[in-house]
Coordinates of C-alpha atoms in Angstrom, one line a residue:
X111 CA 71.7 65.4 181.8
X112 CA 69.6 66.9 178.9
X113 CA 66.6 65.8 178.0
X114 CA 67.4 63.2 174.9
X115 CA 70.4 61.7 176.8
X116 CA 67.6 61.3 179.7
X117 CA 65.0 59.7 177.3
X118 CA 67.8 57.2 175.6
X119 CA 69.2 56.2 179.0
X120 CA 65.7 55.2 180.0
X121 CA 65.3 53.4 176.7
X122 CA 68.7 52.0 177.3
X123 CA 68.1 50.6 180.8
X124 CA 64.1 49.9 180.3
X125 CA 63.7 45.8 181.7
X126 CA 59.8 45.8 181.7
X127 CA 58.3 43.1 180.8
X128 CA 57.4 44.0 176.9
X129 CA 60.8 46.2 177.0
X130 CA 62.4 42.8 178.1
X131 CA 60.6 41.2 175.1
X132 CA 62.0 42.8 172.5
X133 CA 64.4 45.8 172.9
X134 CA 66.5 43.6 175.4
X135 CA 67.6 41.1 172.7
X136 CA 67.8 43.6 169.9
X137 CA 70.1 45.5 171.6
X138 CA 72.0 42.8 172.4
X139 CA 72.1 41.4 169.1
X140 CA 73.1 45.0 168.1
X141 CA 75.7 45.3 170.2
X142 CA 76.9 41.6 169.8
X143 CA 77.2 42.5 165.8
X144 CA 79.5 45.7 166.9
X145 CA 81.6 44.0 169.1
X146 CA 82.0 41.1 166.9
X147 CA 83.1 43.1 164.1
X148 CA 85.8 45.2 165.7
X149 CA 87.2 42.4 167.2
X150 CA 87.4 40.7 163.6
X151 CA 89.2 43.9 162.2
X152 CA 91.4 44.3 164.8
X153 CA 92.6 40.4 164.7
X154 CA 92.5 40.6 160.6
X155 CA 94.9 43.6 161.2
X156 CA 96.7 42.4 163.9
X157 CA 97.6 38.8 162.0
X158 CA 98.6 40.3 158.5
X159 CA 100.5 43.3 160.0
X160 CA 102.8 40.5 162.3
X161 CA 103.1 38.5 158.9
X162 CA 104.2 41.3 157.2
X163 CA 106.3 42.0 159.8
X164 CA 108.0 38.1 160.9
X165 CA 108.5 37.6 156.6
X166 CA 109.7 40.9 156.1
X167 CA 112.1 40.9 158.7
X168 CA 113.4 37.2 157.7
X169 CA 113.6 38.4 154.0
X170 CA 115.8 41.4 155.2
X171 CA 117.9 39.9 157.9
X172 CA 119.3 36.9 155.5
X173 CA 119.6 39.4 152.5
X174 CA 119.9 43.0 153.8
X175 CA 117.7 46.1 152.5
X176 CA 120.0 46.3 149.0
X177 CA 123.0 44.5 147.3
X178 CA 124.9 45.5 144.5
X179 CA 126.3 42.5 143.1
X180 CA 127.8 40.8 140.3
X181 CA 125.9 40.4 137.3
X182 CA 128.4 38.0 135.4
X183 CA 128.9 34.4 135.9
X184 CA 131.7 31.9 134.7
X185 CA 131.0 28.1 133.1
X186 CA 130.2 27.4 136.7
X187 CA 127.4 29.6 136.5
X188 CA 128.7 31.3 139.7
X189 CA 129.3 35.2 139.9
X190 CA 132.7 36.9 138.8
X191 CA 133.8 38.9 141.6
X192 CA 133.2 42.8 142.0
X193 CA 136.4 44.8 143.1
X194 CA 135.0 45.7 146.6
X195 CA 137.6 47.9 147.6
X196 CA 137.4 50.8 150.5
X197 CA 137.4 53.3 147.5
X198 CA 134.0 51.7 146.9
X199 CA 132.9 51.1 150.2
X200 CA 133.3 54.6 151.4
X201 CA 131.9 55.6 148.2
X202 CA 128.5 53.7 149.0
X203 CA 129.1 55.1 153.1
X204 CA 128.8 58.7 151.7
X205 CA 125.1 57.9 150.0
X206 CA 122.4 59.5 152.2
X207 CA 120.5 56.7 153.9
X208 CA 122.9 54.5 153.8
X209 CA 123.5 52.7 157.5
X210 CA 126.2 50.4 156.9
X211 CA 127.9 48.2 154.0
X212 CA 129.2 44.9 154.6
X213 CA 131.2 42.5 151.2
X214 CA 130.1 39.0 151.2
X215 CA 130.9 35.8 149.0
X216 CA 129.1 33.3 147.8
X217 CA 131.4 29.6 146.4
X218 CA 129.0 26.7 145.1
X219 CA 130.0 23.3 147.0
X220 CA 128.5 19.9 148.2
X221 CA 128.7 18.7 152.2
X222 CA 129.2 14.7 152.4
X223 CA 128.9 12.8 155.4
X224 CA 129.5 8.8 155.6
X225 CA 126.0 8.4 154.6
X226 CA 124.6 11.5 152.6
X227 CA 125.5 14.8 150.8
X228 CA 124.1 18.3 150.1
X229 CA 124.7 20.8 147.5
X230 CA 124.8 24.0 148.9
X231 CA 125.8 27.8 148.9
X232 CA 128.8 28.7 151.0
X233 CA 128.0 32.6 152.0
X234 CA 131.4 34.6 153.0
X235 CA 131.3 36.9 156.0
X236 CA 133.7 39.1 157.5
X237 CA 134.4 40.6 160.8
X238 CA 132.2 43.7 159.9
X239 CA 128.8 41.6 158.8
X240 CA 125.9 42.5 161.3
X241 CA 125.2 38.9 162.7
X242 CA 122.4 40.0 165.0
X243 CA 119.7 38.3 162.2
X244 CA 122.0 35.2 162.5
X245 CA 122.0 35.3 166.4
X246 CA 118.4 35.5 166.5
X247 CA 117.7 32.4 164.6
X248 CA 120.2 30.5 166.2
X249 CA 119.3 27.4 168.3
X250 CA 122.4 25.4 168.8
X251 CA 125.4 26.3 169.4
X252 CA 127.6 29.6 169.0
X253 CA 128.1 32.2 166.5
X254 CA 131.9 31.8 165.1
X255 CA 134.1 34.9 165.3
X256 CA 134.4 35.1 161.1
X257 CA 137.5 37.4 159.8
X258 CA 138.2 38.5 156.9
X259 CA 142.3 37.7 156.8
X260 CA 142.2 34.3 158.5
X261 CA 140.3 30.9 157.9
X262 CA 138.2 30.2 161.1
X263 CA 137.2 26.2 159.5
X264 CA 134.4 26.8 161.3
X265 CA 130.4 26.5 160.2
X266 CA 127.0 27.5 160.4
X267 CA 124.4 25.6 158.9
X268 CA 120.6 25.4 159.5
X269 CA 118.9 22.6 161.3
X270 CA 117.3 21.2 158.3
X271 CA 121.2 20.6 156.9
X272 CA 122.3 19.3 159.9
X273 CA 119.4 16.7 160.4
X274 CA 119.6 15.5 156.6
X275 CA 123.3 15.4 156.8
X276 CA 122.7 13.8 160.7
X277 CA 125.1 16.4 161.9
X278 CA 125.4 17.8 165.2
X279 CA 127.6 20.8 166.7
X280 CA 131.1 20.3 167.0
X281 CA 131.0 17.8 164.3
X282 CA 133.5 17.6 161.4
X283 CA 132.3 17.4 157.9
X284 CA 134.1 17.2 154.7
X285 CA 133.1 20.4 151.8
X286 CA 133.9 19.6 147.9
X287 CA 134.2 22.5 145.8
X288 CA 135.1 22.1 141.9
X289 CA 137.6 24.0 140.8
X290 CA 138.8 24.7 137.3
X291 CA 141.8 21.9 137.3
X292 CA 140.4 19.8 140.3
X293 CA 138.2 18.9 142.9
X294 CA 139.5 20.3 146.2
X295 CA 138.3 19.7 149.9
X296 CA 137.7 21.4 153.4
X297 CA 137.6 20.4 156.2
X298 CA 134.8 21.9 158.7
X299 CA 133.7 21.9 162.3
X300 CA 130.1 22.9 163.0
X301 CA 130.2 26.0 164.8
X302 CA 126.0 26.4 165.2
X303 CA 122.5 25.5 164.1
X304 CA 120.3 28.1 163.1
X305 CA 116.6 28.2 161.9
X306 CA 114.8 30.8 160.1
X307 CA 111.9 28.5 158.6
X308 CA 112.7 29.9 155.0
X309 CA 114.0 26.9 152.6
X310 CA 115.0 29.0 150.2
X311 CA 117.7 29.9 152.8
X312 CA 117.9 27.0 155.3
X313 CA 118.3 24.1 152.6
X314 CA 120.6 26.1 150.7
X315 CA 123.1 28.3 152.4
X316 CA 125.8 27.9 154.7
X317 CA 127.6 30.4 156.7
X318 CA 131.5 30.9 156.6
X319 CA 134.1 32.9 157.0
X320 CA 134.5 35.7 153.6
X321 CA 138.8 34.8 153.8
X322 CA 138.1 30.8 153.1
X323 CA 135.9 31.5 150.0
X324 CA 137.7 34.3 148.5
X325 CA 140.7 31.3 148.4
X326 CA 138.4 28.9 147.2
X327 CA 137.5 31.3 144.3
X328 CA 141.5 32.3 144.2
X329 CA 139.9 35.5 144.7
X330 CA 142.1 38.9 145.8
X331 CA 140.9 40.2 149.6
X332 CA 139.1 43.3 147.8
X333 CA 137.3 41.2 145.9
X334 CA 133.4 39.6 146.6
X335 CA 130.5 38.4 145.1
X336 CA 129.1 42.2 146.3
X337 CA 128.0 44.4 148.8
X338 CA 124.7 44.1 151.3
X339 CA 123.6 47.5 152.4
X340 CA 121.0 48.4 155.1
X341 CA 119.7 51.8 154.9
X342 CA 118.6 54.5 158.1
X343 CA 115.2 53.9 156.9
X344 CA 113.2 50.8 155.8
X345 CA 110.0 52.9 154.1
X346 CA 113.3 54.3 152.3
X347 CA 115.4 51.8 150.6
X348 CA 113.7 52.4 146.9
X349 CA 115.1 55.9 146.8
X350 CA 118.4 54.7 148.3
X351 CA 118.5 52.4 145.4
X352 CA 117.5 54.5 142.9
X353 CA 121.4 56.6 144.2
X354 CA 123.0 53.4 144.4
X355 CA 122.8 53.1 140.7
X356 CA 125.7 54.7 140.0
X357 CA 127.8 51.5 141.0
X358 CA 126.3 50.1 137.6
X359 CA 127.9 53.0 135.9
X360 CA 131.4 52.2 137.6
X361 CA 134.0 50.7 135.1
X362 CA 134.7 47.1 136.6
X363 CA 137.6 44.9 135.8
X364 CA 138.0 42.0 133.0
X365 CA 134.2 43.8 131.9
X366 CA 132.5 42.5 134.8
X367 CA 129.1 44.4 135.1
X368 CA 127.4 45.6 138.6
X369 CA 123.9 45.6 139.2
X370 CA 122.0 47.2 142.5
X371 CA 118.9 45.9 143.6
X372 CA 116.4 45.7 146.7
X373 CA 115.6 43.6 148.5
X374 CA 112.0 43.8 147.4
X375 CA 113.3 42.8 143.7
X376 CA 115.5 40.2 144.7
X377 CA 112.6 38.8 146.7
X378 CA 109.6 40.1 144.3
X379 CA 107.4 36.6 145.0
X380 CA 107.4 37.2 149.1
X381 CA 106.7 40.9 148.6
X382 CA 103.9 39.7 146.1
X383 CA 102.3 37.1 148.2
X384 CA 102.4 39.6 151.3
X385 CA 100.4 42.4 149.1
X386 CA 98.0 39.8 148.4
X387 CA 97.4 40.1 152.5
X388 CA 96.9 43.4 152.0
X389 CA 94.1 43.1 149.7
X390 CA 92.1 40.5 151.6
X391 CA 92.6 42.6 155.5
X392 CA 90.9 45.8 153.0
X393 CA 88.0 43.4 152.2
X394 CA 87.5 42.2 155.5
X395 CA 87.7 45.6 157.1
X396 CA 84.8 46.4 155.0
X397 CA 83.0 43.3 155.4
X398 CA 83.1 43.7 159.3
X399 CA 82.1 47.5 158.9
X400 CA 79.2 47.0 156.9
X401 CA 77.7 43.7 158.9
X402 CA 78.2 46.2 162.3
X403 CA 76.2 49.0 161.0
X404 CA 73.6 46.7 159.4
X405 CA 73.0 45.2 163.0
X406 CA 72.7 49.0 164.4
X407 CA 70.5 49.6 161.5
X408 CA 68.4 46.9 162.4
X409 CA 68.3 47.4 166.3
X410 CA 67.2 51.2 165.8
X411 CA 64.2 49.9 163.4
X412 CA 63.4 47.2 166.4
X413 CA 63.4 49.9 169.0
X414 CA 62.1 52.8 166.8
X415 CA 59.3 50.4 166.0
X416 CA 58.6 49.1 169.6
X417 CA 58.5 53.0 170.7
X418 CA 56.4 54.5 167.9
X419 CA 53.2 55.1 170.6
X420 CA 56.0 56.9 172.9
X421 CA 57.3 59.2 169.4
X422 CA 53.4 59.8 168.7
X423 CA 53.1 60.8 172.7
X424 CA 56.5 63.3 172.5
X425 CA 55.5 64.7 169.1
X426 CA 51.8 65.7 170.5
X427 CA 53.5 67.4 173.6
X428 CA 55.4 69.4 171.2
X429 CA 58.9 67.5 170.6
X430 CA 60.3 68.2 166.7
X431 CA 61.3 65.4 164.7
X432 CA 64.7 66.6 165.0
X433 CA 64.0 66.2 169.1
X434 CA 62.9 63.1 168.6
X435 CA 65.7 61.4 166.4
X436 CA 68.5 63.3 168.7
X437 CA 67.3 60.7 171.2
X438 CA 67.4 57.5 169.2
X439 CA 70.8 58.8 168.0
X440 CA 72.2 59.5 170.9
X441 CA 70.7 56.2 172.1
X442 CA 72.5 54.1 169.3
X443 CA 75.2 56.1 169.5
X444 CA 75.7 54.8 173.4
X445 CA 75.0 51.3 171.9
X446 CA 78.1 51.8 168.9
X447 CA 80.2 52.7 172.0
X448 CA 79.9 50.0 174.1
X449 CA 80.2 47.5 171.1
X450 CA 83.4 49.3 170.2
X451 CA 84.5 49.4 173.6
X452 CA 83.7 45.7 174.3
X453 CA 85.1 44.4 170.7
X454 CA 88.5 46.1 171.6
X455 CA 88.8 44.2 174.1
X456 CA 87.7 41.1 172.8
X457 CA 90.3 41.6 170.0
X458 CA 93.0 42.6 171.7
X459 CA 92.2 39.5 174.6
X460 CA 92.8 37.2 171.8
X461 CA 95.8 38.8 170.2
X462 CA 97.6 38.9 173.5
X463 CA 96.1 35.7 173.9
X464 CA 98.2 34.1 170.6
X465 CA 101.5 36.8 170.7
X466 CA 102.3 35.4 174.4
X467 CA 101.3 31.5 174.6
X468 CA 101.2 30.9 170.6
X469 CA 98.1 29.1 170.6
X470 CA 97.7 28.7 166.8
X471 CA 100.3 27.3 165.1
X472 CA 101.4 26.6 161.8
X473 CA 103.2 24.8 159.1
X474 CA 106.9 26.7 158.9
X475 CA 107.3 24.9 155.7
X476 CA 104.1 26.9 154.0
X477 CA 104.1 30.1 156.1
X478 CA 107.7 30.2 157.5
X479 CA 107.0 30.8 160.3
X480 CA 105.4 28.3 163.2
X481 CA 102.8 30.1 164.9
X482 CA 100.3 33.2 164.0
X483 CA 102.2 36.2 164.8
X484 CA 100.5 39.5 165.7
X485 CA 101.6 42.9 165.5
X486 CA 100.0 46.3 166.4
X487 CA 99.9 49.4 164.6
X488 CA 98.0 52.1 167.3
X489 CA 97.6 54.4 164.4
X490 CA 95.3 52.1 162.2
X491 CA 93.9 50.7 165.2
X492 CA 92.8 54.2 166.4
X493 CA 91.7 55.0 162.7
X494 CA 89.5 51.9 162.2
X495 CA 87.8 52.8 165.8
X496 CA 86.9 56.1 164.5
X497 CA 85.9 54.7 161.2
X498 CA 83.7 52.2 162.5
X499 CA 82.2 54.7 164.9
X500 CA 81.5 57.4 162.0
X501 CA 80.2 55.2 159.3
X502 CA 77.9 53.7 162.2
X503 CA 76.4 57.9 163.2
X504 CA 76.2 58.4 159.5
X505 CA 73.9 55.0 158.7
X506 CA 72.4 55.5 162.3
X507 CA 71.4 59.2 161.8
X508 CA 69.6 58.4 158.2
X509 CA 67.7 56.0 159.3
X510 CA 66.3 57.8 162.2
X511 CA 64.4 60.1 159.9
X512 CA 62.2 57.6 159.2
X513 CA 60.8 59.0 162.4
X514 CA 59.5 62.0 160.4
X515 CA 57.3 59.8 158.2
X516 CA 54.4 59.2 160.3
X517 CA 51.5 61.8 162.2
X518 CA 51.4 61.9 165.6
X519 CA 47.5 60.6 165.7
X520 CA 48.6 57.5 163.4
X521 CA 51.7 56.7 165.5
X522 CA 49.7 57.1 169.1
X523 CA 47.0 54.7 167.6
X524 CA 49.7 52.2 166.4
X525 CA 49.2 48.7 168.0

């Protein structure tokens, strides 16, 4: 052990009765203010990366990473049909990341019960759409086996629909859809209840198979309302788009125009409001960074001051300045440590805490989803450890030259 690690660990461990007085508590303190802070950024971090995460997720699952889909609507105000033909399938197949391509279509109609009815969007699915988003939100019932050449009569609808409607899986229920000589009906059986705590989805859409609407729409079976396309790579789907344009460029029939968008444009207000979480994590990052080298700051003063007759004593036997901070450093820097150390765990105590028993939880209705969810990313973690723990040296190792400033006769005399 060299000689300033000796001196600090002495410092460090000192429980007389005046070192008991006051460098007990302000290390503490100083520590406490460390350990605090961390635990704060790594919560802050942990929260807005799981609700960027949960949201994001949601947001892609019910809509996919891009769609390219019809940009003209009849005196219904829904959207004439694309030609979605394997011609243009393949063609979007061959795009480099693109993972998979799956038609859907949407038909306007209202639900009606005995007692009550509900306007709502009937989504088309075939026997190629990716239902794994769907399976995860489901919490009744089964997922129907949709195809794209027969009518399965057969529903999914969100809990929210079912309890306003008061329907329950296996029920029938009667669909209206106008039509452009007359109103015509269907005849449904609830298949399953899903939830995805998003009512721009749940109150709104209703899962079917992609054959029924295309009839409803007296649409051919190569044509939909578009295309949802997922891509290799999520931190990639604006350059995939950017290739997709072509499709808008691709004569359509009867003049019908295409248009190819992500998911983030389709969604622009959820992506907005999750930036916004950006923002305020940055300001709380520095926040907690600045009050944790403040309290350092402060604790080193305490101690530095308590110890100026033993800095007098060293300097007389011949110790430099530099001598002399290398020990409160290295003394302070044990203390930055240990808060670090003990505010890691702290943090990630409580975020295990919430991921597994979902202590705090919250209004689906506002945050769509019902309880905080956490999320870790190692590589910020790691980075704001090794921030904290550099911007802490750097404050620690200017203040200590405030050793320099006094004589040794003056600081030996100090009382």
């Amino acid at each position: 052990m060299s000689f300033k690690s000796f001196i600090a660990h002495r410092i460090y461990a000192d429980k007389s009765e005046d070192g008991e007085r006051f460098s007990r508590p302000a290390v503490r303190i100083a520590m406490l203010g460390v350990m605090m802070g961390v635990a704060v950024m790594l919560i802050s971090l942990a929260v807005v990366l799981g609700f960027k995460e949960q949201i994001t997720s949601k947001v892609m699952g019910f809509g996919c990473h891009i769609q390219a889909v019809s940009l003209t609507q009849n005196q219904y105000r829904e959207m004439l049909p694309l030609t979605t033909d394997k011609a243009m399938i393949e063609s979007v197949r061959r795009v480099e990341g693109v993972k998979h391509v799956q038609p859907f279509a949407y038909k306007l109609g209202v639900l009606k019960t005995e007692d009550d009815f509900c306007g709502v969007n009937f989504k088309g699915v075939g026997s190629n759409y990716d239902m794994s988003f769907l399976q995860s939100c489901l919490v009744e019932g089964e997922i129907p086996s949709f195809k794209s050449d027969t009518p399965s009569n057969e529903l999914l609808i969100s809990r929210r629909v079912a309890t306003d409607l008061g329907l329950e899986v296996g029920d029938k229920v009667f669909a209206y859809f106008m039509g452009e000589e007359a109103m015509r009906a269907r005849r449904f059986t609830v298949a399953g209840l899903f939830t995805t705590n998003m009512d721009d989805y749940d109150k709104n859409t209703v899962i079917t198979d992609i054959y029924t609407v295309r009839k409803l729409n007296h649409w051919e079976s190569d044509q939909s309302t578009g295309l949802e396309i997922s891509v290799s790579d999520v931190d990639d789907i604006e350059r995939t788009t950017d290739r997709l344009q072509f499709l808008h460029r691709q004569p359509q029939p009867d003049g019908i125009v295409c248009g190819v968008f992500s998911i983030k444009e389709l969604a622009a207000h959820t992506f907005a409001w999750l930036s916004v979480l950006d923002i305020n994590v940055v300001m709380i990052l520095i926040l907690m960074i600045l009050v944790s080298a403040f309290t350092v700051v402060s604790g080193l003063l305490i101690i530095m001051l308590e110890r100026i007759n033993m800095i007098g004593t060293l300097k007389v036997l011949g110790a430099t300045n530099s001598m002399v901070r290398g020990i409160f450093v290295h003394f302070c820097t044990m203390l930055v440590g240990r808060g670090i150390l003990y505010g890691n765990l702290l943090g990630f105590a409580i975020c295990f805490l919430q991921k597994y028993c979902h202590v705090i939880s919250l209004d689906p209705s506002v945050y769509y989803i019902d309880s905080v969810p956490i999320a870790f990313d190692w590589v910020l973690i790691v980075t704001i450890n090794l921030i904290t723990f550099l911007i802490s040296l750097l404050v620690i190792w200017g203040s200590s030259h405030l050793i320099g400033l006094g004589k040794p006769a003056q600081t030996m005399r100090y009382e």
